[in-house]
Amino acid sequence: MAAEPAPRRPTLAVFASDIGPGDPERSSIMSQVGAILARRGMRIVCLAEETGLPVPLITSARTSGGEVLLIGDGKVTLPPALATVPIEQVEDPVARLARVAALADGFVGLPGSLQSAANLYRSWVAAGAGPSHKPVILFNRNRAFEVVRGMSADVLSHSVKQFDRMAVFCDNIDDFWNKVAWALGHPAD
């Protein structure tokens, strides 16, 4: 009798940046999120572009035994510590975001740069944002996504069924995994 194939690991596209002004805690947040997702068996996909690479997230996830895939622009130079991380080269920026969207079961936005938030939005749209599509979990530490939270309540709540599963917000690391699991319909523990 043939062995059953291993179940597919859920994949989260994580958007984060440590470039430019922003939340002073973002490197710490990235490290904590990478470890949590890896320990819970999530596969992580990230953009690897000249405009940013979430090194603390990737390093922490891999240290915790996680699987990380990078989708790159062909111009980024990975630090030596990340030399063995698999990277797919996709030159076209729109195709790169679409590739991330195709791989992801859900999206995570961490406090970071405006560029990382814009990439998250573009990738989510490429996935076909809507009531039957993939959720976004936004880590709203220090009110990083407060404007999005307000828009979500004002706009999505009137036009998207189960909008609370499409745009999920958490404010602290202790609640992060519960929100991710709930949005993906995954067991929390």
JSON list of C-alpha atoms in Angstrom, two decimals:
[
{"chain": "A", "resi": 1, "resn": "MET", "atom": "CA", "xyz": [0.00, 0.00, 0.00]},
{"chain": "A", "resi": 2, "resn": "ALA", "atom": "CA", "xyz": [1.40, 3.41, -0.97]},
{"chain": "A", "resi": 3, "resn": "ALA", "atom": "CA", "xyz": [1.95, 5.97, 1.72]},
{"chain": "A", "resi": 4, "resn": "GLU", "atom": "CA", "xyz": [-0.39, 8.93, 1.69]},
{"chain": "A", "resi": 5, "resn": "PRO", "atom": "CA", "xyz": [1.24, 12.16, 0.58]},
{"chain": "A", "resi": 6, "resn": "ALA", "atom": "CA", "xyz": [2.02, 14.64, 3.33]},
{"chain": "A", "resi": 7, "resn": "PRO", "atom": "CA", "xyz": [-0.65, 17.32, 3.66]},
{"chain": "A", "resi": 8, "resn": "ARG", "atom": "CA", "xyz": [0.17, 20.60, 1.97]},
{"chain": "A", "resi": 9, "resn": "ARG", "atom": "CA", "xyz": [1.47, 23.24, 4.35]},
{"chain": "A", "resi": 10, "resn": "PRO", "atom": "CA", "xyz": [-0.58, 26.43, 4.35]},
{"chain": "A", "resi": 11, "resn": "THR", "atom": "CA", "xyz": [1.35, 29.30, 2.79]},
{"chain": "A", "resi": 12, "resn": "LEU", "atom": "CA", "xyz": [1.27, 32.87, 4.02]},
{"chain": "A", "resi": 13, "resn": "ALA", "atom": "CA", "xyz": [2.64, 35.77, 2.00]},
{"chain": "A", "resi": 14, "resn": "VAL", "atom": "CA", "xyz": [4.27, 38.06, 4.55]},
{"chain": "A", "resi": 15, "resn": "PHE", "atom": "CA", "xyz": [4.92, 41.69, 3.70]},
{"chain": "A", "resi": 16, "resn": "ALA", "atom": "CA", "xyz": [7.38, 43.53, 5.92]},
{"chain": "A", "resi": 17, "resn": "SER", "atom": "CA", "xyz": [10.24, 45.94, 5.59]},
{"chain": "A", "resi": 18, "resn": "ASP", "atom": "CA", "xyz": [12.97, 47.30, 7.78]},
{"chain": "A", "resi": 19, "resn": "ILE", "atom": "CA", "xyz": [13.96, 50.04, 5.33]},
{"chain": "A", "resi": 20, "resn": "GLY", "atom": "CA", "xyz": [13.10, 53.67, 5.96]},
{"chain": "A", "resi": 21, "resn": "PRO", "atom": "CA", "xyz": [11.16, 55.36, 8.74]},
{"chain": "A", "resi": 22, "resn": "GLY", "atom": "CA", "xyz": [8.52, 53.38, 10.55]},
{"chain": "A", "resi": 23, "resn": "ASP", "atom": "CA", "xyz": [7.88, 51.33, 13.64]},
{"chain": "A", "resi": 24, "resn": "PRO", "atom": "CA", "xyz": [11.07, 51.07, 15.74]},
{"chain": "A", "resi": 25, "resn": "GLU", "atom": "CA", "xyz": [10.00, 47.59, 16.88]},
{"chain": "A", "resi": 26, "resn": "ARG", "atom": "CA", "xyz": [9.57, 46.13, 13.42]},
{"chain": "A", "resi": 27, "resn": "SER", "atom": "CA", "xyz": [12.72, 43.97, 13.43]},
{"chain": "A", "resi": 28, "resn": "SER", "atom": "CA", "xyz": [11.60, 42.43, 16.72]},
{"chain": "A", "resi": 29, "resn": "ILE", "atom": "CA", "xyz": [8.07, 41.94, 15.38]},
{"chain": "A", "resi": 30, "resn": "MET", "atom": "CA", "xyz": [9.41, 40.28, 12.23]},
{"chain": "A", "resi": 31, "resn": "SER", "atom": "CA", "xyz": [11.53, 37.89, 14.30]},
{"chain": "A", "resi": 32, "resn": "GLN", "atom": "CA", "xyz": [8.63, 36.94, 16.55]},
{"chain": "A", "resi": 33, "resn": "VAL", "atom": "CA", "xyz": [6.21, 36.45, 13.64]},
{"chain": "A", "resi": 34, "resn": "GLY", "atom": "CA", "xyz": [8.72, 34.34, 11.70]},
{"chain": "A", "resi": 35, "resn": "ALA", "atom": "CA", "xyz": [9.19, 32.03, 14.68]},
{"chain": "A", "resi": 36, "resn": "ILE", "atom": "CA", "xyz": [5.46, 31.73, 15.39]},
{"chain": "A", "resi": 37, "resn": "LEU", "atom": "CA", "xyz": [4.56, 30.89, 11.80]},
{"chain": "A", "resi": 38, "resn": "ALA", "atom": "CA", "xyz": [7.40, 28.37, 11.46]},
{"chain": "A", "resi": 39, "resn": "ARG", "atom": "CA", "xyz": [6.50, 26.59, 14.70]},
{"chain": "A", "resi": 40, "resn": "ARG", "atom": "CA", "xyz": [2.88, 26.34, 13.55]},
{"chain": "A", "resi": 41, "resn": "GLY", "atom": "CA", "xyz": [3.89, 24.69, 10.27]},
{"chain": "A", "resi": 42, "resn": "MET", "atom": "CA", "xyz": [3.18, 27.61, 7.97]},
{"chain": "A", "resi": 43, "resn": "ARG", "atom": "CA", "xyz": [5.19, 28.06, 4.79]},
{"chain": "A", "resi": 44, "resn": "ILE", "atom": "CA", "xyz": [6.24, 31.69, 4.24]},
{"chain": "A", "resi": 45, "resn": "VAL", "atom": "CA", "xyz": [6.62, 33.43, 0.91]},
{"chain": "A", "resi": 46, "resn": "CYS", "atom": "CA", "xyz": [8.19, 36.91, 0.74]},
{"chain": "A", "resi": 47, "resn": "LEU", "atom": "CA", "xyz": [9.28, 39.39, -1.86]},
{"chain": "A", "resi": 48, "resn": "ALA", "atom": "CA", "xyz": [13.02, 39.80, -2.31]},
{"chain": "A", "resi": 49, "resn": "GLU", "atom": "CA", "xyz": [13.54, 43.12, -4.03]},
{"chain": "A", "resi": 50, "resn": "GLU", "atom": "CA", "xyz": [16.05, 45.93, -3.99]},
{"chain": "A", "resi": 51, "resn": "THR", "atom": "CA", "xyz": [13.44, 47.96, -2.11]},
{"chain": "A", "resi": 52, "resn": "GLY", "atom": "CA", "xyz": [13.38, 45.53, 0.77]},
{"chain": "A", "resi": 53, "resn": "LEU", "atom": "CA", "xyz": [14.00, 42.09, 2.18]},
{"chain": "A", "resi": 54, "resn": "PRO", "atom": "CA", "xyz": [12.58, 41.11, 5.60]},
{"chain": "A", "resi": 55, "resn": "VAL", "atom": "CA", "xyz": [15.81, 39.54, 6.87]},
{"chain": "A", "resi": 56, "resn": "PRO", "atom": "CA", "xyz": [14.74, 39.21, 10.56]},
{"chain": "A", "resi": 57, "resn": "LEU", "atom": "CA", "xyz": [11.53, 37.40, 9.53]},
{"chain": "A", "resi": 58, "resn": "ILE", "atom": "CA", "xyz": [13.31, 34.99, 7.20]},
{"chain": "A", "resi": 59, "resn": "THR", "atom": "CA", "xyz": [16.16, 34.29, 9.62]},
{"chain": "A", "resi": 60, "resn": "SER", "atom": "CA", "xyz": [13.82, 33.65, 12.52]},
{"chain": "A", "resi": 61, "resn": "ALA", "atom": "CA", "xyz": [11.52, 31.39, 10.51]},
{"chain": "A", "resi": 62, "resn": "ARG", "atom": "CA", "xyz": [14.39, 29.29, 9.23]},
{"chain": "A", "resi": 63, "resn": "THR", "atom": "CA", "xyz": [16.01, 29.09, 12.69]},
{"chain": "A", "resi": 64, "resn": "SER", "atom": "CA", "xyz": [12.68, 27.76, 13.97]},
{"chain": "A", "resi": 65, "resn": "GLY", "atom": "CA", "xyz": [12.57, 25.06, 11.28]},
{"chain": "A", "resi": 66, "resn": "GLY", "atom": "CA", "xyz": [10.28, 26.89, 8.87]},
{"chain": "A", "resi": 67, "resn": "GLU", "atom": "CA", "xyz": [10.12, 26.83, 5.11]},
{"chain": "A", "resi": 68, "resn": "VAL", "atom": "CA", "xyz": [10.62, 30.14, 3.30]},
{"chain": "A", "resi": 69, "resn": "LEU", "atom": "CA", "xyz": [10.42, 30.88, -0.41]},
{"chain": "A", "resi": 70, "resn": "LEU", "atom": "CA", "xyz": [11.50, 34.19, -1.88]},
{"chain": "A", "resi": 71, "resn": "ILE", "atom": "CA", "xyz": [10.12, 35.70, -5.06]},
{"chain": "A", "resi": 72, "resn": "GLY", "atom": "CA", "xyz": [12.77, 38.08, -6.36]},
{"chain": "A", "resi": 73, "resn": "ASP", "atom": "CA", "xyz": [13.41, 40.72, -8.96]},
{"chain": "A", "resi": 74, "resn": "GLY", "atom": "CA", "xyz": [16.78, 39.37, -10.02]},
{"chain": "A", "resi": 75, "resn": "LYS", "atom": "CA", "xyz": [18.56, 42.45, -8.67]},
{"chain": "A", "resi": 76, "resn": "VAL", "atom": "CA", "xyz": [18.57, 41.69, -4.96]},
{"chain": "A", "resi": 77, "resn": "THR", "atom": "CA", "xyz": [21.72, 40.36, -3.36]},
{"chain": "A", "resi": 78, "resn": "LEU", "atom": "CA", "xyz": [20.97, 38.00, -0.51]},
{"chain": "A", "resi": 79, "resn": "PRO", "atom": "CA", "xyz": [23.15, 38.24, 2.59]},
{"chain": "A", "resi": 80, "resn": "PRO", "atom": "CA", "xyz": [25.42, 35.21, 3.08]},
{"chain": "A", "resi": 81, "resn": "ALA", "atom": "CA", "xyz": [23.23, 33.90, 5.92]},
{"chain": "A", "resi": 82, "resn": "LEU", "atom": "CA", "xyz": [20.34, 33.56, 3.45]},
{"chain": "A", "resi": 83, "resn": "ALA", "atom": "CA", "xyz": [22.34, 32.06, 0.58]},
{"chain": "A", "resi": 84, "resn": "THR", "atom": "CA", "xyz": [20.50, 28.71, 0.82]},
{"chain": "A", "resi": 85, "resn": "VAL", "atom": "CA", "xyz": [16.98, 30.20, 0.83]},
{"chain": "A", "resi": 86, "resn": "PRO", "atom": "CA", "xyz": [15.20, 29.20, -2.39]},
{"chain": "A", "resi": 87, "resn": "ILE", "atom": "CA", "xyz": [14.41, 32.15, -4.64]},
{"chain": "A", "resi": 88, "resn": "GLU", "atom": "CA", "xyz": [12.29, 32.30, -7.78]},
{"chain": "A", "resi": 89, "resn": "GLN", "atom": "CA", "xyz": [13.31, 35.04, -10.19]},
{"chain": "A", "resi": 90, "resn": "VAL", "atom": "CA", "xyz": [10.38, 36.93, -11.72]},
{"chain": "A", "resi": 91, "resn": "GLU", "atom": "CA", "xyz": [11.53, 40.06, -13.52]},
{"chain": "A", "resi": 92, "resn": "ASP", "atom": "CA", "xyz": [8.18, 41.75, -14.16]},
{"chain": "A", "resi": 93, "resn": "PRO", "atom": "CA", "xyz": [6.86, 43.50, -11.00]},
{"chain": "A", "resi": 94, "resn": "VAL", "atom": "CA", "xyz": [3.20, 42.74, -11.75]},
{"chain": "A", "resi": 95, "resn": "ALA", "atom": "CA", "xyz": [3.97, 39.09, -12.49]},
{"chain": "A", "resi": 96, "resn": "ARG", "atom": "CA", "xyz": [6.06, 38.91, -9.31]},
{"chain": "A", "resi": 97, "resn": "LEU", "atom": "CA", "xyz": [3.14, 40.07, -7.15]},
{"chain": "A", "resi": 98, "resn": "ALA", "atom": "CA", "xyz": [0.78, 37.73, -9.02]},
{"chain": "A", "resi": 99, "resn": "ARG", "atom": "CA", "xyz": [3.16, 34.83, -8.30]},
{"chain": "A", "resi": 100, "resn": "VAL", "atom": "CA", "xyz": [3.15, 35.64, -4.60]},
{"chain": "A", "resi": 101, "resn": "ALA", "atom": "CA", "xyz": [-0.66, 35.82, -4.70]},
{"chain": "A", "resi": 102, "resn": "ALA", "atom": "CA", "xyz": [-0.92, 32.47, -6.48]},
{"chain": "A", "resi": 103, "resn": "LEU", "atom": "CA", "xyz": [1.21, 30.76, -3.83]},
{"chain": "A", "resi": 104, "resn": "ALA", "atom": "CA", "xyz": [-0.51, 32.32, -0.81]},
{"chain": "A", "resi": 105, "resn": "ASP", "atom": "CA", "xyz": [-3.45, 31.01, 1.17]},
{"chain": "A", "resi": 106, "resn": "GLY", "atom": "CA", "xyz": [-3.50, 34.32, 3.03]},
{"chain": "A", "resi": 107, "resn": "PHE", "atom": "CA", "xyz": [-1.55, 37.53, 3.45]},
{"chain": "A", "resi": 108, "resn": "VAL", "atom": "CA", "xyz": [0.14, 39.04, 6.50]},
{"chain": "A", "resi": 109, "resn": "GLY", "atom": "CA", "xyz": [1.07, 42.70, 6.74]},
{"chain": "A", "resi": 110, "resn": "LEU", "atom": "CA", "xyz": [3.56, 43.75, 9.38]},
{"chain": "A", "resi": 111, "resn": "PRO", "atom": "CA", "xyz": [4.41, 47.32, 10.36]},
{"chain": "A", "resi": 112, "resn": "GLY", "atom": "CA", "xyz": [6.96, 48.53, 7.86]},
{"chain": "A", "resi": 113, "resn": "SER", "atom": "CA", "xyz": [7.34, 50.85, 4.96]},
{"chain": "A", "resi": 114, "resn": "LEU", "atom": "CA", "xyz": [4.68, 52.27, 2.69]},
{"chain": "A", "resi": 115, "resn": "GLN", "atom": "CA", "xyz": [6.26, 50.17, -0.07]},
{"chain": "A", "resi": 116, "resn": "SER", "atom": "CA", "xyz": [5.58, 46.91, 1.78]},
{"chain": "A", "resi": 117, "resn": "ALA", "atom": "CA", "xyz": [1.96, 47.95, 2.43]},
{"chain": "A", "resi": 118, "resn": "ALA", "atom": "CA", "xyz": [1.52, 48.86, -1.24]},
{"chain": "A", "resi": 119, "resn": "ASN", "atom": "CA", "xyz": [2.97, 45.50, -2.32]},
{"chain": "A", "resi": 120, "resn": "LEU", "atom": "CA", "xyz": [0.62, 43.68, 0.05]},
{"chain": "A", "resi": 121, "resn": "TYR", "atom": "CA", "xyz": [-2.37, 45.50, -1.46]},
{"chain": "A", "resi": 122, "resn": "ARG", "atom": "CA", "xyz": [-1.26, 44.86, -5.06]},
{"chain": "A", "resi": 123, "resn": "SER", "atom": "CA", "xyz": [-0.67, 41.18, -4.36]},
{"chain": "A", "resi": 124, "resn": "TRP", "atom": "CA", "xyz": [-4.02, 40.79, -2.60]},
{"chain": "A", "resi": 125, "resn": "VAL", "atom": "CA", "xyz": [-5.76, 42.40, -5.58]},
{"chain": "A", "resi": 126, "resn": "ALA", "atom": "CA", "xyz": [-3.85, 40.09, -7.93]},
{"chain": "A", "resi": 127, "resn": "ALA", "atom": "CA", "xyz": [-5.29, 37.18, -5.92]},
{"chain": "A", "resi": 128, "resn": "GLY", "atom": "CA", "xyz": [-8.80, 38.40, -6.65]},
{"chain": "A", "resi": 129, "resn": "ALA", "atom": "CA", "xyz": [-9.79, 40.20, -3.47]},
{"chain": "A", "resi": 130, "resn": "GLY", "atom": "CA", "xyz": [-13.36, 39.50, -2.54]},
{"chain": "A", "resi": 131, "resn": "PRO", "atom": "CA", "xyz": [-15.66, 37.52, -0.29]},
{"chain": "A", "resi": 132, "resn": "SER", "atom": "CA", "xyz": [-14.56, 34.10, -1.51]},
{"chain": "A", "resi": 133, "resn": "HIS", "atom": "CA", "xyz": [-10.89, 34.87, -1.66]},
{"chain": "A", "resi": 134, "resn": "LYS", "atom": "CA", "xyz": [-7.83, 35.07, 0.55]},
{"chain": "A", "resi": 135, "resn": "PRO", "atom": "CA", "xyz": [-7.75, 36.85, 3.92]},
{"chain": "A", "resi": 136, "resn": "VAL", "atom": "CA", "xyz": [-5.37, 39.57, 5.02]},
{"chain": "A", "resi": 137, "resn": "ILE", "atom": "CA", "xyz": [-4.11, 39.65, 8.60]},
{"chain": "A", "resi": 138, "resn": "LEU", "atom": "CA", "xyz": [-2.67, 43.03, 9.56]},
{"chain": "A", "resi": 139, "resn": "PHE", "atom": "CA", "xyz": [-0.47, 43.43, 12.61]},
{"chain": "A", "resi": 140, "resn": "ASN", "atom": "CA", "xyz": [-1.66, 46.83, 13.80]},
{"chain": "A", "resi": 141, "resn": "ARG", "atom": "CA", "xyz": [1.13, 47.49, 16.30]},
{"chain": "A", "resi": 142, "resn": "ASN", "atom": "CA", "xyz": [1.41, 51.19, 17.12]},
{"chain": "A", "resi": 143, "resn": "ARG", "atom": "CA", "xyz": [-1.61, 51.79, 14.86]},
{"chain": "A", "resi": 144, "resn": "ALA", "atom": "CA", "xyz": [0.36, 50.95, 11.70]},
{"chain": "A", "resi": 145, "resn": "PHE", "atom": "CA", "xyz": [-2.82, 49.92, 9.84]},
{"chain": "A", "resi": 146, "resn": "GLU", "atom": "CA", "xyz": [-5.39, 52.03, 11.68]},
{"chain": "A", "resi": 147, "resn": "VAL", "atom": "CA", "xyz": [-6.51, 53.80, 8.49]},
{"chain": "A", "resi": 148, "resn": "VAL", "atom": "CA", "xyz": [-7.08, 50.43, 6.83]},
{"chain": "A", "resi": 149, "resn": "ARG", "atom": "CA", "xyz": [-9.02, 49.25, 9.88]},
{"chain": "A", "resi": 150, "resn": "GLY", "atom": "CA", "xyz": [-11.30, 52.27, 9.63]},
{"chain": "A", "resi": 151, "resn": "MET", "atom": "CA", "xyz": [-11.82, 51.81, 5.88]},
{"chain": "A", "resi": 152, "resn": "SER", "atom": "CA", "xyz": [-12.47, 48.12, 6.39]},
{"chain": "A", "resi": 153, "resn": "ALA", "atom": "CA", "xyz": [-15.22, 48.83, 8.87]},
{"chain": "A", "resi": 154, "resn": "ASP", "atom": "CA", "xyz": [-16.72, 51.61, 6.74]},
{"chain": "A", "resi": 155, "resn": "VAL", "atom": "CA", "xyz": [-16.46, 50.07, 3.27]},
{"chain": "A", "resi": 156, "resn": "LEU", "atom": "CA", "xyz": [-16.02, 46.30, 3.43]},
{"chain": "A", "resi": 157, "resn": "SER", "atom": "CA", "xyz": [-18.65, 45.80, 6.11]},
{"chain": "A", "resi": 158, "resn": "HIS", "atom": "CA", "xyz": [-21.33, 47.07, 3.72]},
{"chain": "A", "resi": 159, "resn": "SER", "atom": "CA", "xyz": [-20.24, 45.26, 0.59]},
{"chain": "A", "resi": 160, "resn": "VAL", "atom": "CA", "xyz": [-18.42, 42.03, 1.50]},
{"chain": "A", "resi": 161, "resn": "LYS", "atom": "CA", "xyz": [-20.00, 39.12, 3.32]},
{"chain": "A", "resi": 162, "resn": "GLN", "atom": "CA", "xyz": [-17.88, 37.90, 6.24]},
{"chain": "A", "resi": 163, "resn": "PHE", "atom": "CA", "xyz": [-15.63, 40.96, 5.84]},
{"chain": "A", "resi": 164, "resn": "ASP", "atom": "CA", "xyz": [-14.28, 40.29, 9.32]},
{"chain": "A", "resi": 165, "resn": "ARG", "atom": "CA", "xyz": [-12.53, 37.19, 7.92]},
{"chain": "A", "resi": 166, "resn": "MET", "atom": "CA", "xyz": [-11.18, 39.09, 4.91]},
{"chain": "A", "resi": 167, "resn": "ALA", "atom": "CA", "xyz": [-9.44, 41.89, 6.82]},
{"chain": "A", "resi": 168, "resn": "VAL", "atom": "CA", "xyz": [-8.33, 40.72, 10.27]},
{"chain": "A", "resi": 169, "resn": "PHE", "atom": "CA", "xyz": [-6.46, 42.97, 12.67]},
{"chain": "A", "resi": 170, "resn": "CYS", "atom": "CA", "xyz": [-4.35, 42.14, 15.69]},
{"chain": "A", "resi": 171, "resn": "ASP", "atom": "CA", "xyz": [-2.56, 44.54, 17.98]},
{"chain": "A", "resi": 172, "resn": "ASN", "atom": "CA", "xyz": [-0.10, 42.32, 19.82]},
{"chain": "A", "resi": 173, "resn": "ILE", "atom": "CA", "xyz": [2.06, 39.28, 19.30]},
{"chain": "A", "resi": 174, "resn": "ASP", "atom": "CA", "xyz": [0.12, 37.22, 21.87]},
{"chain": "A", "resi": 175, "resn": "ASP", "atom": "CA", "xyz": [-3.02, 37.39, 19.71]},
{"chain": "A", "resi": 176, "resn": "PHE", "atom": "CA", "xyz": [-1.29, 37.08, 16.34]},
{"chain": "A", "resi": 177, "resn": "TRP", "atom": "CA", "xyz": [-1.48, 33.30, 15.85]},
{"chain": "A", "resi": 178, "resn": "ASN", "atom": "CA", "xyz": [-5.11, 33.15, 17.01]},
{"chain": "A", "resi": 179, "resn": "LYS", "atom": "CA", "xyz": [-6.05, 35.71, 14.35]},
{"chain": "A", "resi": 180, "resn": "VAL", "atom": "CA", "xyz": [-4.09, 33.92, 11.63]},
{"chain": "A", "resi": 181, "resn": "ALA", "atom": "CA", "xyz": [-5.61, 30.55, 12.51]},
{"chain": "A", "resi": 182, "resn": "TRP", "atom": "CA", "xyz": [-9.12, 32.00, 12.65]},
{"chain": "A", "resi": 183, "resn": "ALA", "atom": "CA", "xyz": [-8.78, 33.79, 9.29]},
{"chain": "A", "resi": 184, "resn": "LEU", "atom": "CA", "xyz": [-7.44, 30.65, 7.58]},
{"chain": "A", "resi": 185, "resn": "GLY", "atom": "CA", "xyz": [-9.90, 28.31, 9.30]},
{"chain": "A", "resi": 186, "resn": "HIS", "atom": "CA", "xyz": [-6.90, 26.47, 10.77]},
{"chain": "A", "resi": 187, "resn": "PRO", "atom": "CA", "xyz": [-6.85, 24.95, 14.27]},
{"chain": "A", "resi": 188, "resn": "ALA", "atom": "CA", "xyz": [-5.37, 27.46, 16.69]},
{"chain": "A", "resi": 189, "resn": "ASP", "atom": "CA", "xyz": [-3.56, 24.82, 18.73]}
]
